Tab-separated table of C-alpha atoms in Angstrom:
chain	number	residue	atom	x	y	z
A	180	MET	CA	0.000	0.000	0.000
A	181	ALA	CA	1.344	3.416	-0.920
A	182	LEU	CA	1.494	6.347	1.437
A	183	ARG	CA	0.794	9.796	0.053
A	184	ILE	CA	0.412	12.773	2.322
A	185	ASP	CA	-0.613	16.208	1.179
A	186	PHE	CA	-0.086	18.094	4.435
A	187	GLU	CA	-1.605	21.275	3.035
A	188	GLY	CA	-4.730	19.381	1.996
A	189	VAL	CA	-4.920	17.567	5.339
A	190	SER	CA	-4.521	20.879	7.190
A	191	GLU	CA	-7.224	22.496	5.071
A	192	CYS	CA	-9.617	19.629	5.820
A	193	ILE	CA	-8.890	19.774	9.547
A	194	ASP	CA	-9.269	23.566	9.547
A	195	ALA	CA	-12.642	23.188	7.793
A	196	MET	CA	-13.684	20.590	10.372
A	197	ASN	CA	-12.597	22.865	13.207
A	198	THR	CA	-14.678	25.688	11.765
A	199	SER	CA	-17.689	23.376	11.551
A	200	ILE	CA	-17.046	22.161	15.101
A	201	GLU	CA	-16.993	25.759	16.331
A	202	ASP	CA	-20.238	26.417	14.430
A	203	LEU	CA	-21.805	23.332	16.021
A	204	GLU	CA	-20.720	24.393	19.510
A	205	GLU	CA	-22.102	27.879	18.923
A	206	ALA	CA	-25.373	26.511	17.547
A	207	ALA	CA	-25.817	24.253	20.584
A	208	ALA	CA	-25.212	27.185	22.922
A	209	ASP	CA	-27.632	29.373	20.922
A	210	ILE	CA	-30.352	26.719	21.098
A	211	ASN	CA	-29.933	26.440	24.844
A	212	THR	CA	-30.074	30.211	25.288
A	213	THR	CA	-33.178	30.491	23.112
A	214	VAL	CA	-35.023	27.758	24.980
A	215	MET	CA	-33.991	28.835	28.475
A	216	GLN	CA	-34.117	32.616	28.111
A	217	ASN	CA	-36.324	33.583	25.187
A	218	LEU	CA	-39.009	30.970	24.652
A	219	GLY	CA	-40.834	31.882	27.865
A	220	GLU	CA	-41.371	35.414	26.558
A	221	HIS	CA	-43.734	33.975	23.939
A	222	TRP	CA	-45.246	30.933	25.637
A	223	GLU	CA	-46.825	30.365	29.024
A	224	GLY	CA	-48.873	27.693	30.690
A	225	ASP	CA	-48.735	24.027	31.466
A	226	SER	CA	-47.580	23.078	27.968
A	227	TYR	CA	-44.646	25.487	28.275
A	228	ASP	CA	-43.771	24.056	31.688
A	229	LYS	CA	-43.848	20.548	30.193
A	230	CYS	CA	-41.681	21.701	27.290
A	231	ILE	CA	-39.046	23.212	29.602
A	232	THR	CA	-39.056	20.198	31.914
A	233	THR	CA	-38.647	17.842	28.953
A	234	TYR	CA	-35.876	19.997	27.496
A	235	GLU	CA	-34.027	20.133	30.815
A	236	ASP	CA	-34.435	16.396	31.452
A	237	GLU	CA	-33.729	15.061	27.965
A	238	TYR	CA	-31.904	17.604	25.816
A	239	GLN	CA	-30.090	20.301	27.765
A	240	ASP	CA	-27.193	18.102	28.893
A	241	LEU	CA	-26.751	16.888	25.329
A	242	LEU	CA	-26.532	20.429	23.974
A	243	THR	CA	-24.539	22.021	26.762
A	244	ASN	CA	-22.171	19.199	27.755
A	245	LYS	CA	-22.156	16.120	25.558
A	246	ILE	CA	-21.962	17.792	22.149
A	247	PRO	CA	-19.184	20.198	23.183
A	248	ASP	CA	-17.268	17.331	24.822
A	249	MET	CA	-17.659	15.034	21.826
A	250	VAL	CA	-16.669	17.603	19.232
A	251	GLY	CA	-13.758	18.690	21.421
A	252	GLN	CA	-12.568	15.094	21.460
A	253	LEU	CA	-12.993	14.901	17.689
A	254	ARG	CA	-10.986	18.105	17.274
A	255	GLN	CA	-8.171	16.698	19.433
A	256	PHE	CA	-8.240	13.360	17.593
A	257	MET	CA	-7.868	15.046	14.209
A	258	GLU	CA	-5.018	17.238	15.447
A	259	THR	CA	-3.286	14.145	16.848
A	260	CYS	CA	-3.681	12.375	13.500
A	261	LYS	CA	-2.217	15.351	11.650
A	262	GLN	CA	0.733	15.519	14.023
A	263	ALA	CA	1.321	11.765	13.763
A	264	LEU	CA	1.338	11.996	9.968
A	265	GLN	CA	3.923	14.770	10.072
A	266	GLU	CA	6.114	12.916	12.572
A	267	THR	CA	5.896	9.617	10.692
A	268	ASP	CA	6.732	11.240	7.373
A	269	ALA	CA	9.713	13.051	8.909
A	270	SER	CA	10.897	9.838	10.570
A	271	LEU	CA	10.642	7.866	7.327
A	272	ALA	CA	12.583	10.623	5.596
A	273	GLY	CA	15.303	10.384	8.236
A	274	LYS	CA	14.677	13.843	9.639
């Protein structure tokens, strides 16, 4: 099997992923803010209370903790892969 590494292309892909990860983190935070701070300005009553309780019990942790943790881990994994590629290539080249 051949090994071909285009570091510039790999870096561009990882940079694009990092931008998308940042967008995802921001979107999750925006959703949480909208639900917790703004939705109640336009909705009241038992159905609203049920909505907020359901959000807090089933979705808030996902948006505020799990998604940021998971995408942070993905970001770190991709950076580690990029670094390993660079180190392996340099080692094979005798550098």
